[in-house]
CSV table of C-alpha atoms and ligand atoms in Angstrom, one decimal:
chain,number,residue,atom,x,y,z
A,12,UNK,CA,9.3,8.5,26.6
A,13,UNK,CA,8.4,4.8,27.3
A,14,UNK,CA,6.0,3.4,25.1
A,15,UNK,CA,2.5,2.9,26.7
A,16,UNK,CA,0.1,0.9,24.3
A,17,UNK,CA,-2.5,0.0,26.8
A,18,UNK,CA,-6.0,0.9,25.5
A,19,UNK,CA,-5.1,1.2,21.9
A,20,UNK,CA,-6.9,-0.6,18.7
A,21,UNK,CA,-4.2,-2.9,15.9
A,22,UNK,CA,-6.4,-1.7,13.4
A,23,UNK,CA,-3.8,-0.5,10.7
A,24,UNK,CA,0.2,-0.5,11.3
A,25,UNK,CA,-0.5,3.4,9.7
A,26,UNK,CA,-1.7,4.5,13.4
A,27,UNK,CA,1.7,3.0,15.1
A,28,UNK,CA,4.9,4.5,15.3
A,29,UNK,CA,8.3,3.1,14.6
A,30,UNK,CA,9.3,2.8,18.6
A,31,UNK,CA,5.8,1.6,19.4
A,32,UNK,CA,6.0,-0.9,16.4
A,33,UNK,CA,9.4,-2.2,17.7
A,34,UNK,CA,8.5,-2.2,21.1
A,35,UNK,CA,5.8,-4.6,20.2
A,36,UNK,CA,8.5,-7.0,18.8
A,37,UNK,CA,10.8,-6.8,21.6
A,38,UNK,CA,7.8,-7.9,23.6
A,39,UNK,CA,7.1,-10.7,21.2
A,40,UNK,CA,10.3,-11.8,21.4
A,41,UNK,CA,10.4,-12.0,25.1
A,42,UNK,CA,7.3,-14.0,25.4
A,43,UNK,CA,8.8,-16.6,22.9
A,44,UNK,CA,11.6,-16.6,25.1
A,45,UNK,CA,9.0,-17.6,28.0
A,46,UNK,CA,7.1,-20.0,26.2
A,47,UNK,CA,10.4,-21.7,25.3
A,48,UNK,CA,11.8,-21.2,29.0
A,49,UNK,CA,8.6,-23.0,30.5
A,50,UNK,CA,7.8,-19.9,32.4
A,51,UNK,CA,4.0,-19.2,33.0
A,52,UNK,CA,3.1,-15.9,31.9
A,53,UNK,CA,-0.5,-15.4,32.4
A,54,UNK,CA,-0.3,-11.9,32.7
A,55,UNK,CA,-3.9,-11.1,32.0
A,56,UNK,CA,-6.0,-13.6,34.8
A,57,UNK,CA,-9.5,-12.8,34.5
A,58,UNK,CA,-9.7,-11.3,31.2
A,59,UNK,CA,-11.9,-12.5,28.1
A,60,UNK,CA,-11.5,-12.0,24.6
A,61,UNK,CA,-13.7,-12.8,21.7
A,62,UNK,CA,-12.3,-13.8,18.4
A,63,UNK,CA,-14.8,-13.1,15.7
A,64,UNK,CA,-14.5,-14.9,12.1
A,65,UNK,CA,-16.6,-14.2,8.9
A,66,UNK,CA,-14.0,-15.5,6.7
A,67,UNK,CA,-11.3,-19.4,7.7
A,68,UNK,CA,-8.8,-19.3,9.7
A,69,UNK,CA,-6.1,-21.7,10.6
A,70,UNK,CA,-3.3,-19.2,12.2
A,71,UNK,CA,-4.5,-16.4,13.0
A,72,UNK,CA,-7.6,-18.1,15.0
A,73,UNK,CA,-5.1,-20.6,16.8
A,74,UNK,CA,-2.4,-17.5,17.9
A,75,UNK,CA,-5.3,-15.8,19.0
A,76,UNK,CA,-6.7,-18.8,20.9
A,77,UNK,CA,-3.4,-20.2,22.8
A,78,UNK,CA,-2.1,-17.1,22.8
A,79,UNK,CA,-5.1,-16.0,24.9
A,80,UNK,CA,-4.8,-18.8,27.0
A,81,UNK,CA,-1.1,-18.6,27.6
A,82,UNK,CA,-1.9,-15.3,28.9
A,83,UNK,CA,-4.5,-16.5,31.3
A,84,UNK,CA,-7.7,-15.5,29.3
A,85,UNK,CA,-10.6,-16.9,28.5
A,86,UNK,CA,-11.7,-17.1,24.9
A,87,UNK,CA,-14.9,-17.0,22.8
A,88,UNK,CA,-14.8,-18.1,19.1
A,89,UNK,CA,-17.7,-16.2,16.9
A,90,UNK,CA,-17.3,-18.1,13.4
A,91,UNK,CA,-19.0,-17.0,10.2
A,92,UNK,CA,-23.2,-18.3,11.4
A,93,UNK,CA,-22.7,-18.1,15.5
A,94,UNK,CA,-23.4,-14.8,16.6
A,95,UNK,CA,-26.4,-12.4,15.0
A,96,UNK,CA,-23.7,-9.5,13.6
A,97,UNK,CA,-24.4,-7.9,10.1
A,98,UNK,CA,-27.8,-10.2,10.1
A,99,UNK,CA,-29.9,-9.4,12.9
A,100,UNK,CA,-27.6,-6.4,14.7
A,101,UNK,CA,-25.5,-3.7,12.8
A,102,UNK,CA,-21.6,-4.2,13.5
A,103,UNK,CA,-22.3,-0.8,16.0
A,104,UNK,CA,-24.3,-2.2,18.4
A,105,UNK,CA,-22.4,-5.4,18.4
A,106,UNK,CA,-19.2,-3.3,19.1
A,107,UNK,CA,-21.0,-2.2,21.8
A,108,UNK,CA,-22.7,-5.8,23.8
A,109,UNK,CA,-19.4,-7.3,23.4
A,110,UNK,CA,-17.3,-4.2,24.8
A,111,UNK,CA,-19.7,-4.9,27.8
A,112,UNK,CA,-18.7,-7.8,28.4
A,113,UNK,CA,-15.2,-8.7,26.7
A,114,UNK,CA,-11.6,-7.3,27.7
A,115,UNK,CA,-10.7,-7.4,23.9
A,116,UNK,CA,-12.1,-8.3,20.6
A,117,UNK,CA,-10.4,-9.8,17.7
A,118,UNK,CA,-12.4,-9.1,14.1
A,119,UNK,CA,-11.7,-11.2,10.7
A,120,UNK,CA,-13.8,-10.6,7.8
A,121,UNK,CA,-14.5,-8.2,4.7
A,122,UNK,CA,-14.6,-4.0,5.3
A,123,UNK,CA,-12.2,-2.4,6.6
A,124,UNK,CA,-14.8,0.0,7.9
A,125,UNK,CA,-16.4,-3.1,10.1
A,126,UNK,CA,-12.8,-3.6,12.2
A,127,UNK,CA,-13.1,0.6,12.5
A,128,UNK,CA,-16.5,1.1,13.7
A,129,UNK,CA,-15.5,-2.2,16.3
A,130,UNK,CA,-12.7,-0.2,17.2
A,131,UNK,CA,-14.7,2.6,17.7
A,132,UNK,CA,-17.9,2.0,19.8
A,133,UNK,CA,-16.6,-1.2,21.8
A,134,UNK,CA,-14.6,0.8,24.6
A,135,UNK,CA,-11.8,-2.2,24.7
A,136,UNK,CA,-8.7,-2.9,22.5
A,137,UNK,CA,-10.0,-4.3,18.6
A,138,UNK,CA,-7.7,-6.1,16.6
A,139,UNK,CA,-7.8,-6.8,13.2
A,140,UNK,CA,-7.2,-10.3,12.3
A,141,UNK,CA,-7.3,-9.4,8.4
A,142,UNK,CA,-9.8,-7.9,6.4
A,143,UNK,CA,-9.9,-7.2,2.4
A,144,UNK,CA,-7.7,-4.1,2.7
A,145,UNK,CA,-5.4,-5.3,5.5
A,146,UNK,CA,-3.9,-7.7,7.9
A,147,UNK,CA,-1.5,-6.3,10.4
A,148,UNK,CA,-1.0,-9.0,12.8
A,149,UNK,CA,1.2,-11.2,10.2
A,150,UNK,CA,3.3,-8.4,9.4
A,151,UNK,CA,4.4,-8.5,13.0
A,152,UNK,CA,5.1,-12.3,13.3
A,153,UNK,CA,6.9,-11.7,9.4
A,154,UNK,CA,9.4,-8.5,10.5
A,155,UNK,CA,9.9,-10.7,14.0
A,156,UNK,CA,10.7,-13.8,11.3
A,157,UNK,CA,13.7,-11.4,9.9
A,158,UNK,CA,15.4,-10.4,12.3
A,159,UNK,CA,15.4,-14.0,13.9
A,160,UNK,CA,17.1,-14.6,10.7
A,161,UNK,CA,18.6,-11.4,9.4
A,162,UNK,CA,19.5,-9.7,12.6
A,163,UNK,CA,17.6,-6.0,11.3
A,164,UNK,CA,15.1,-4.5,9.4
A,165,UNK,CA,16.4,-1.4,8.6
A,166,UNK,CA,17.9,-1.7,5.2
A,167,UNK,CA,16.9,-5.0,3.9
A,168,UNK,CA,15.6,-5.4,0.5
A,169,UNK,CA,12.3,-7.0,0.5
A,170,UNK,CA,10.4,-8.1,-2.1
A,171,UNK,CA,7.1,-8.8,-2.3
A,172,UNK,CA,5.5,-10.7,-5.5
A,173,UNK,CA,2.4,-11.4,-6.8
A,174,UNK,CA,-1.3,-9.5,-6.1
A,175,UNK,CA,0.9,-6.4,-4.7
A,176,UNK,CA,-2.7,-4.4,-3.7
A,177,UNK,CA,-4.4,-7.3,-1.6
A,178,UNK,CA,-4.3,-7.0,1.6
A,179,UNK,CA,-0.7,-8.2,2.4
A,180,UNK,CA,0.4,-6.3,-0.3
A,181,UNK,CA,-0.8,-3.2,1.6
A,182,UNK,CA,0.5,-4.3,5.1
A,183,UNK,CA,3.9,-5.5,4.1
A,184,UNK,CA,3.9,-1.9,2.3
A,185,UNK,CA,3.3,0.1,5.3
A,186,UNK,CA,5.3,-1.8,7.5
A,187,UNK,CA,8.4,-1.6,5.2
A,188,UNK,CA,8.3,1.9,5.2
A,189,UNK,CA,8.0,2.4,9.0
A,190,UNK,CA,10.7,0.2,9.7
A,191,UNK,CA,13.0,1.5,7.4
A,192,UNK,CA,13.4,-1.3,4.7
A,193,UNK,CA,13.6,-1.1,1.1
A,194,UNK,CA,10.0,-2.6,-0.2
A,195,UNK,CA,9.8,-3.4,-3.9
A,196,UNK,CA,6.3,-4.5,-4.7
A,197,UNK,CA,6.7,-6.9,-8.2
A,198,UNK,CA,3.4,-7.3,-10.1
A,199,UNK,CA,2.1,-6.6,-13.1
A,200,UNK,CA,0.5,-3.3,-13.8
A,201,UNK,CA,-3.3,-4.0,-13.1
A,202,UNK,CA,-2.2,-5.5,-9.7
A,203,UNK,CA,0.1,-2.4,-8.5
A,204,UNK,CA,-1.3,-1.0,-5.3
A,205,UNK,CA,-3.4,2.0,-5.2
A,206,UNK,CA,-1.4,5.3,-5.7
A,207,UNK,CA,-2.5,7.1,-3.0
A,208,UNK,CA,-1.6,4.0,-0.2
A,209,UNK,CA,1.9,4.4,-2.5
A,210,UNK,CA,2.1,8.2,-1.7
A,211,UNK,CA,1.3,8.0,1.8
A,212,UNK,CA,3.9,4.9,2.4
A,213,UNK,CA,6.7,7.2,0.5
A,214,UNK,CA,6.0,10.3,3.1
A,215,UNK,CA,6.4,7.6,6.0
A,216,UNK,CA,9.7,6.5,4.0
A,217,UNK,CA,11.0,10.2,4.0
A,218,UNK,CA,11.2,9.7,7.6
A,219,UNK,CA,12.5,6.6,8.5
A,220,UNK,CA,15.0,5.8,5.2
A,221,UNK,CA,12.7,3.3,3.9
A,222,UNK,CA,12.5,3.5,0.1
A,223,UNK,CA,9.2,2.3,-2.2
A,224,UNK,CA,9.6,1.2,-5.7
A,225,UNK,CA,6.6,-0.9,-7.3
A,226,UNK,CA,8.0,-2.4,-11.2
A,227,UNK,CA,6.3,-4.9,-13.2
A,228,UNK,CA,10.1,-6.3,-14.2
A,229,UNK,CA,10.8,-9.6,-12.6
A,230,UNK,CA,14.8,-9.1,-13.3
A,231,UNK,CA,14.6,-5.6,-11.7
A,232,UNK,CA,12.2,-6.7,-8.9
A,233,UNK,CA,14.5,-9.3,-7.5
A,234,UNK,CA,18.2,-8.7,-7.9
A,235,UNK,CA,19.4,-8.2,-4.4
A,236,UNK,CA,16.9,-9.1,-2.5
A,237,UNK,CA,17.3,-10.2,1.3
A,238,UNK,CA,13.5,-11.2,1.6
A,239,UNK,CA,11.5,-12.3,-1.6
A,240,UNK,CA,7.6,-12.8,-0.5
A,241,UNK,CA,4.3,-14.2,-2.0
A,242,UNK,CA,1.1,-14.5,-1.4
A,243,UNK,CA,-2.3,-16.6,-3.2
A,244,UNK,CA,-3.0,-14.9,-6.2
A,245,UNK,CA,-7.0,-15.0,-5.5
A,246,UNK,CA,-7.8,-13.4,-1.8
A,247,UNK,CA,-10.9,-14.8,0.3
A,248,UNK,CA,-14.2,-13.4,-0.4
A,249,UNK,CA,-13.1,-12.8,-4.2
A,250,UNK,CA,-15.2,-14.9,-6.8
A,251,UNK,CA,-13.1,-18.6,-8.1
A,252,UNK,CA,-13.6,-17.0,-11.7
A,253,UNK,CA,-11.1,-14.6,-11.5
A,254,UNK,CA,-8.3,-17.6,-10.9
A,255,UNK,CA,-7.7,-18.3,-14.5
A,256,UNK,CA,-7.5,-14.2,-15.2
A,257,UNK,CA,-5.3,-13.8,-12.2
A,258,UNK,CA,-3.3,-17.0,-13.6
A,259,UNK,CA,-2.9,-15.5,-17.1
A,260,UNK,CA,-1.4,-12.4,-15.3
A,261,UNK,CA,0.7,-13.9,-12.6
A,262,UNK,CA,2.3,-17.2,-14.2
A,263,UNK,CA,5.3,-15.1,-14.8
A,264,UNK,CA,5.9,-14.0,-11.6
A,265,UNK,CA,5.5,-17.4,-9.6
A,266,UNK,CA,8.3,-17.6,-7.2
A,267,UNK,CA,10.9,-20.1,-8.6
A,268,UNK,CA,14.4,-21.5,-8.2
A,269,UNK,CA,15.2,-19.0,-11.1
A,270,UNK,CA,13.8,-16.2,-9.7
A,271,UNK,CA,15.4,-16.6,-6.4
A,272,UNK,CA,19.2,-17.3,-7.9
A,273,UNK,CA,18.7,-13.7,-9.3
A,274,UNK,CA,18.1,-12.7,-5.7
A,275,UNK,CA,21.3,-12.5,-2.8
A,276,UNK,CA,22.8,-15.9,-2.4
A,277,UNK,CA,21.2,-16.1,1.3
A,278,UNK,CA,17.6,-14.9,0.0
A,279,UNK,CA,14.6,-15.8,2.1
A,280,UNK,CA,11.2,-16.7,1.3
A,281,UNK,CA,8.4,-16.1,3.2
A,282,UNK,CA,4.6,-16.5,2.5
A,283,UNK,CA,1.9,-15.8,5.1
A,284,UNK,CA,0.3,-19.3,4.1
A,285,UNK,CA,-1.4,-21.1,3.2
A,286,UNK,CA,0.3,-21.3,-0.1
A,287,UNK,CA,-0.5,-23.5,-3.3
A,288,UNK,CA,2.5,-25.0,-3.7
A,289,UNK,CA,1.6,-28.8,-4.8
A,290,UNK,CA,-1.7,-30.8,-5.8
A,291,UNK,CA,-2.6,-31.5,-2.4
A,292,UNK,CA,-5.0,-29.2,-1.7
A,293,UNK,CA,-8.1,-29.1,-3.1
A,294,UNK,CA,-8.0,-25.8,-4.9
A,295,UNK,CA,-4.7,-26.8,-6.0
A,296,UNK,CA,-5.7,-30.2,-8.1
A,297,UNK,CA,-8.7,-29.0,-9.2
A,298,UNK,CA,-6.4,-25.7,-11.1
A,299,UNK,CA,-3.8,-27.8,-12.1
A,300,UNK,CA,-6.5,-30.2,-13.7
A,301,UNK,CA,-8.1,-27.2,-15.5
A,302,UNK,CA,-5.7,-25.1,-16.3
A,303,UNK,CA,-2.0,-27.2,-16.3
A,304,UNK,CA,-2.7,-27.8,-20.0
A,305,UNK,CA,-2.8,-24.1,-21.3
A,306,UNK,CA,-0.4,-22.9,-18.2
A,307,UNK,CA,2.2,-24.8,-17.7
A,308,UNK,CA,3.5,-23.1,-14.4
A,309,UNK,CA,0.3,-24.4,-12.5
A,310,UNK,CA,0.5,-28.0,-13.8
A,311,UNK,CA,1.5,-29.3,-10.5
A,312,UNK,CA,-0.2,-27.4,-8.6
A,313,UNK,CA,2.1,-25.0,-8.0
A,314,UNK,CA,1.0,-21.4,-8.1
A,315,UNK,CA,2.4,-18.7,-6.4
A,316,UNK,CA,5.4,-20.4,-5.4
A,317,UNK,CA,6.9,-23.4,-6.5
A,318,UNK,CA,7.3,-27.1,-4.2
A,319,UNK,CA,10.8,-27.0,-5.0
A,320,UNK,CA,11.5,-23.3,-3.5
A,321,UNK,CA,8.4,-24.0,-0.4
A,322,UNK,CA,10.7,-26.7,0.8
A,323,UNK,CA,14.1,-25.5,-0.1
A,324,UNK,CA,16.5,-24.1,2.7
A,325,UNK,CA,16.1,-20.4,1.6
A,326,UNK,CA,11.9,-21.2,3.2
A,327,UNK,CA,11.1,-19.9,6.5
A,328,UNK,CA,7.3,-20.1,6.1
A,329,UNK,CA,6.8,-22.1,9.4
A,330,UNK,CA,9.0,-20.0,11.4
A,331,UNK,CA,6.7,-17.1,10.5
A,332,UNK,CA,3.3,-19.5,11.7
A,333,UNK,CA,4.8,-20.1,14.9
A,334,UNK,CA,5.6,-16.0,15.1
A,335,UNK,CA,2.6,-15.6,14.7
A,336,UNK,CA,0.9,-16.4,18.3
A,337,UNK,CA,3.9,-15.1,19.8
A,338,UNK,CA,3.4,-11.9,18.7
A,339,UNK,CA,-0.3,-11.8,18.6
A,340,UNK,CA,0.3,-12.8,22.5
A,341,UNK,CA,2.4,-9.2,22.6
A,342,UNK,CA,-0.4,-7.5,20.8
A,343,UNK,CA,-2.9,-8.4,23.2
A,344,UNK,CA,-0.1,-8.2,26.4
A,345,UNK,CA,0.4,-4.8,25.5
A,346,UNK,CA,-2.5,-3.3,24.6
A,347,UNK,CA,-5.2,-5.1,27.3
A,348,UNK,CA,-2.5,-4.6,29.9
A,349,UNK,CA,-1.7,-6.2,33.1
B,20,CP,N1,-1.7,-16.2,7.5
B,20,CP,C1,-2.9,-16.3,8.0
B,20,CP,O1,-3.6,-15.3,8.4
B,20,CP,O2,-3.4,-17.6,8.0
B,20,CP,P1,-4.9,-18.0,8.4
B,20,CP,O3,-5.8,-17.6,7.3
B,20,CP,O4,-4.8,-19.5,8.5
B,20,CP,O5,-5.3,-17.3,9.7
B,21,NVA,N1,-4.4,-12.4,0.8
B,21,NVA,C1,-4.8,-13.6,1.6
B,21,NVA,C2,-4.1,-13.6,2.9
B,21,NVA,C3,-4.4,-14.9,3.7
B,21,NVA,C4,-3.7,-14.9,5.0
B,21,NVA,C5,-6.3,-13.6,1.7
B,21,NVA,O1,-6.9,-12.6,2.1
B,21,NVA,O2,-6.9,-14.7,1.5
């Protein structure tokens, strides 16, 4: 049967299927193709979106914004203070003024259960643009990232590293296992993702050959690797306290030149960015100021991943930014409908 999407919420990758996840790719892919050919695709002429933001944004408000505009759209950015939802009006009746007068609506911010109840009282497509629990959209513009450069999914050995139950932890997790691919999640123990995400990602494996295995061993974690990921060790919205804690847990797992020569000779690494990867960002000096002297691995800034591997060949981190509005574009293509 042909995949119809039209009408549907991208809440959680958990409510799509294999074929409907892949078709969403293939759409993503020929939209790049367009924007690359020069050939207008506004598809979706007088429609409106609104992107709503409680937490930054660099990439996913910018896909969201030319990819909207690509498509013909017009767009409304809500940042953190514009618009009176959670102060003045519960996230329900917001859900429903803006499902009055918007063709889709894009949410970024804490609860998972504020993207749902969007999804469920504003009568046109929601799409979560990341929340504490999960953000689907990258995991799109990432799988579309490997096959530009692996040619598949099914089968490869991905990696991820770092906080493994933070919201790309959870995402990368799910989409793995619907896709077929062998997902190791690397962390230490207190930062393995919760068992019962674990059980329900395992029954999805069953289906689709996909395998889960979640270690704490760095060795283990990596050898043979296709795809070793990382992401900040301290999520938006969490407290700057916790850095030196999640520090003290994670040095040994930064992603280095070491740990990706234990990986396959053509090993990628990705990172949904922004990463910490030198002293020039603020967070980054002001770490390696406080805490280089006592942890080494963060003396120059570098945190989860290292300069050396951010800028080495094996890096593919800006091909995954740029994926990122072409497949937000197929998102909103396929679900608003032309
Ligand atoms: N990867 C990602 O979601 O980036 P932004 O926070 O800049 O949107
Ligand atoms: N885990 C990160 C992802 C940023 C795209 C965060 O939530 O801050």
């Amino acid at each position: 049967m042909a995949v119809n999407l039209r009408g549907r919420n991208f809440i959680t990758l958990l409510d799509f299927s294999p074929e409907e996840i892949k078709y969403m790719l293939d759409l993503s892919r020929d939209l790049k193709r367009d924007k690359y050919l020069g050939h207008e695709h506004k598809h979706l002429t007088n429609k409106n979106i609104v992107i709503l933001f409680a937490k930054d944004s660099t990439r996913t408000r910018c896909a969201f914004e030319v990819g909207g505009m690509d498509l013909g759209m017009g767009v409304t950015y809500l940042g953190p203070n514009g618009s009176q939802m959670n102060k003045k009006e519960s996230v329900m009746d917001t859900a429903r003024v803006l499902g009055r007068m918007y063709d889709g609506i894009e949410f970024r911010g804490y609860k998972q259960s504020d993207v749902e109840t969007l999804g469920e009282y504003a009568g046109v497509p929601v799409w979560n643009g990341l929340t504490d629990l999960y953000h689907p959209t990258q995991i799109l513009a990432d799988w579309l990232t490997i096959i530009e450069h692996k040619g598949h999914l099914k089968g490869i050995n991905f990696t991820f590293v770092g906080d493994a139950r933070n919201n790309m932890g959870n995402s990368l997790m799910i989409g793995a296992a619907k896709m077929g691919m062998n997902f190791t999640a690397l962390a230490p123990k207190e930062l393995w993702p919760d068992q019962s995400l674990v059980d329900t990602c395992n029954a999805i494996a069953l289906e689709t050959g996909a395998t889960i295995r979640i270690t704490d061993d760095v060795k283990e974690g990596t050898t043979n690797a296709d795809v070793i990921y990382t992401d900040v060790w301290v999520s938006m919205g969490e407290p700057k306290e916790v850095w030196e804690k999640r520090i003290k847990m994670l040095a040994s797992y930064q992603v280095n030149m070491d740990m990706l020569r234990n990986a396959k000779e053509d090993v990628t690494f990705m990172h949904c960015l922004p990463a910490f990867h030198d002293v020039k960002t603020d967070v980054g000096s002001d770490i390696a100021a406080k805490l280089g002297k006592d942890y080494p691995a963060v003396k120059n800034g570098e945190l989860e991943v290292t300069d050396e591997v951010f800028e080495s060949k094996h890096s593919v981190v800006f091909d995954e930014a740029e994926n990122r509005m072409h497949t937000i574009k197929a998102i909103m293509l396929a679900t608003i409908g032309s």
